[in-house]
Amino acid sequence: MKHLVVALALFAAPAVADSPCCATGDLGLVVERATGSVLLIDRSERSALARIEGLGDLSHASLTYSPDERFAYVFGRDGGLTKVDLLERLVVGRTIQAGNSIGGAISDDGELVAVSNYSPGGVKVFDAETLELVADIPAAGKTIGLADLPGRRFIWAVWDTGHAYLGDFSGEGPVITDLGHIGTNPFDAVVTDDAHTYLIGLFGEKGVTAIDLWDKEPKPVRFLKDYGKKEEDMPVYKMPHLQGWAFTEGQFVLPAVGQHELLWVDRETLEEKGRTAMHGQPVFIIAQPASPYVWVNFATPRNGVVQVVDSRTHEVVKTLEPGKAVLHMEFAPRGAEVWVSVRDDNKVLVYDTRSFEKKGEIEAQAPSGIFFTARAHQPGL
Amino acid sequence: MKHLVVALALFAAPAVADSPCCATGDLGLVVERATGSVLLIDRSERSALARIEGLGDLSHASLTYSPDERFAYVFGRDGGLTKVDLLERLVVGRTIQAGNSIGGAISDDGELVAVSNYSPGGVKVFDAETLELVADIPAAGKTIGLADLPGRRFIWAVWDTGHAYLGDFSGEGPVITDLGHIGTNPFDAVVTDDAHTYLIGLFGEKGVTAIDLWDKEPKPVRFLKDYGKKEEDMPVYKMPHLQGWAFTEGQFVLPAVGQHELLWVDRETLEEKGRTAMHGQPVFIIAQPASPYVWVNFATPRNGVVQVVDSRTHEVVKTLEPGKAVLHMEFAPRGAEVWVSVRDDNKVLVYDTRSFEKKGEIEAQAPSGIFFTARAHQPGL
């Protein structure tokens, strides 16, 4: 029987070994920015399940999920687009599709993945299953603020020319609409959670541009006309991260540029409603689900702190010191916890959002972005 | 080699057979109200995967998901609480916990499942893993409008006494707070998507009661003081389903009671903003994600129609006729499709929300409620 047992061990072992965890609803990925890897985490267990390597330069990276939550599409600074299988815990596809890239998005139906490139400038669109190139839309400069819109569409803007574009990929071939000049040197943009408005931050002049996406003919409108840099030569690292703008009931909240302040804006009138003095230059402002609060982290060198602000009073209600270099925060989808990446402590910390008690910590190598699979179900993420 | 091959076939076969589908992000369940069964569906494939039987009386039923999306907790009219495993496609737990029950909820941390009972009246709370009873909160009547709140809490009201209660289960033992008298014969209630407000419909008098849940001491406030039934003896089936109230940007929209109208209400001022004349008595009004639209179905006998209304203009933009007895609608989480249950045609139809084209249909036995796993990540669902 010995050779039979051995043969069974050879053939059967992979099948009877511990199956990879199957339900995907409470999984997540943490970008490990120094080692080109992502850490697969289980949110319910508050633990790491696996490290997946070979994702190239992730010093600036983001990712998006397929509708079934099985796959992550990771967009790396080096122009890499990597498809990761969360169940097999492997890289299952990878293409270096540009020289320098800053982000991407997946269409609402999960069929197409678009990537936003600096070099060469433009947007490339790939089949989400095979990573085959399906469209190449060159731009006269660096593309920024790429986001998905309902109906297999994408929107983006171009730093060098100040134009915004809407790409409709729902028909036979792409239909690209120029939405016009939106301002000088748009540096980032974001779509509101209801896909109503595209908000574009400007580096080259004051103000913010809004485009009403529900209009039959969307047009750029300038608001917050005083918002912006005070000096010509502001260092790039002080530019606020628009992905970090929070949308709370009735208000937007955004970082005041080059100041240690939050700016609260009425969603309907686009007028300023108030300001909050903060610990440092805000980088990410993230709304805690099912609550009136937003949580804020800060730019170096004051980046050891996180503050919590009440959107009703515009006041700071809590200041936490998670550790050295807080790069990102991600909430449990229903708001009970917040996960905080602390790069220089090589940890992700988990806090209870009501008691502020630390509930767990996970070892990670220079962690930056944290992304839970629930993002698969949110427009614009 | 023959016996070796046979042995491998015996031991290896279960492992190499088709594995149950693993990623759970695009799964869903359809309640089959006449046969005590639920149909497991794959949203991306637009197909049914399995029928799971033995869930008792589902003539009125709802369900909620565990945070990892693996389990559904089904609340049946007969007081049954059934735990269904979506990966194993089995009932893995069941208890008849009351004589008559109308719904339930899961705590934000996924630890507790609460059930709302008519007979005996009260709320029972179970361990989500084992279905062991952990708390029994009797009420002086039928409990309605049970919903989860952040921090392992639940809220509900009592038809007979008109009181609302907040139950905090985050500590050693339950702490129940009486929120006071909220109106005569509350028949249903719902929590807004940001867990800000508890809205309670009244059967015994005009008006709607709102409770601001973000207050340190939440108090009932009456609004829409003319809203309600015109005659004393209004048939029960005409009572609007508050789970069907939609929350769109800046507005609530609810069915006018006993009339063929939608009522639009300003979220901030709680004042009426407009009305829309409809095909019939609205039952469910559901906001299409990432759009300005709400979709509406109707009470018998005018229940073969679905209408789409623009929340900006308050006008009907489309009328569809899916078939006989449209009971429920559920959107793909990012809004690209709507799934419609058509009870008397024994089908679930899938429509593209932009073109209104029918994209698919799935055979189902007297389908009613449709629930996608993305609900696991939304407060109050």
GROMACS .gro file of C-alpha atoms in nm, chain A residues 260 262 277-286 294-309 316-329 338-345 349 351 356:
model
   53
  260HIS     CA    1  -0.364   7.373   0.883
  262LEU     CA    2  -1.043   7.203   0.708
  277ALA     CA    3  -0.814   7.453   1.281
  278MET     CA    4  -0.616   7.130   1.261
  279HIS     CA    5  -0.293   6.976   1.392
  280GLY     CA    6  -0.120   6.994   1.055
  281GLN     CA    7  -0.178   7.005   0.680
  282PRO     CA    8  -0.464   6.760   0.622
  283VAL     CA    9  -0.398   6.485   0.369
  284PHE     CA   10  -0.693   6.245   0.394
  285ILE     CA   11  -1.032   6.343   0.536
  286ILE     CA   12  -1.255   6.037   0.553
  294VAL     CA   13  -1.471   6.269   0.976
  295TRP     CA   14  -1.123   6.144   1.055
  296VAL     CA   15  -0.817   6.333   0.934
  297ASN     CA   16  -0.447   6.252   0.893
  298PHE     CA   17  -0.165   6.493   0.813
  299ALA     CA   18   0.134   6.563   0.594
  300THR     CA   19   0.490   6.519   0.711
  301PRO     CA   20   0.635   6.627   0.951
  302ARG     CA   21   0.319   6.635   1.170
  303ASN     CA   22   0.205   6.295   1.052
  304GLY     CA   23   0.199   6.104   1.382
  305VAL     CA   24  -0.150   6.225   1.467
  306VAL     CA   25  -0.510   6.157   1.365
  307GLN     CA   26  -0.794   6.392   1.455
  308VAL     CA   27  -1.170   6.334   1.460
  309VAL     CA   28  -1.401   6.623   1.373
  316VAL     CA   29  -1.226   6.854   1.685
  317VAL     CA   30  -1.363   6.590   1.925
  318LYS     CA   31  -1.060   6.362   1.957
  319THR     CA   32  -0.687   6.356   1.886
  320LEU     CA   33  -0.505   6.022   1.860
  321GLU     CA   34  -0.135   5.941   1.825
  322PRO     CA   35  -0.119   5.607   1.647
  323GLY     CA   36   0.255   5.625   1.580
  324LYS     CA   37   0.513   5.735   1.324
  325ALA     CA   38   0.385   5.832   0.979
  326VAL     CA   39   0.013   5.767   0.953
  327LEU     CA   40  -0.041   5.730   0.580
  328HIS     CA   41  -0.401   5.611   0.542
  329MET     CA   42  -0.723   5.521   0.722
  338VAL     CA   43  -1.109   5.224   1.165
  339TRP     CA   44  -0.787   5.070   1.036
  340VAL     CA   45  -0.485   5.299   1.035
  341SER     CA   46  -0.158   5.238   0.851
  342VAL     CA   47   0.147   5.354   1.045
  343ARG     CA   48   0.432   5.330   0.797
  344ASP     CA   49   0.737   5.381   1.014
  345ASP     CA   50   0.611   5.151   1.290
  349LEU     CA   51  -0.367   4.954   1.396
  351TYR     CA   52  -0.944   5.125   1.659
  356PHE     CA   53  -1.126   5.493   2.049
   0.00000   0.00000   0.00000
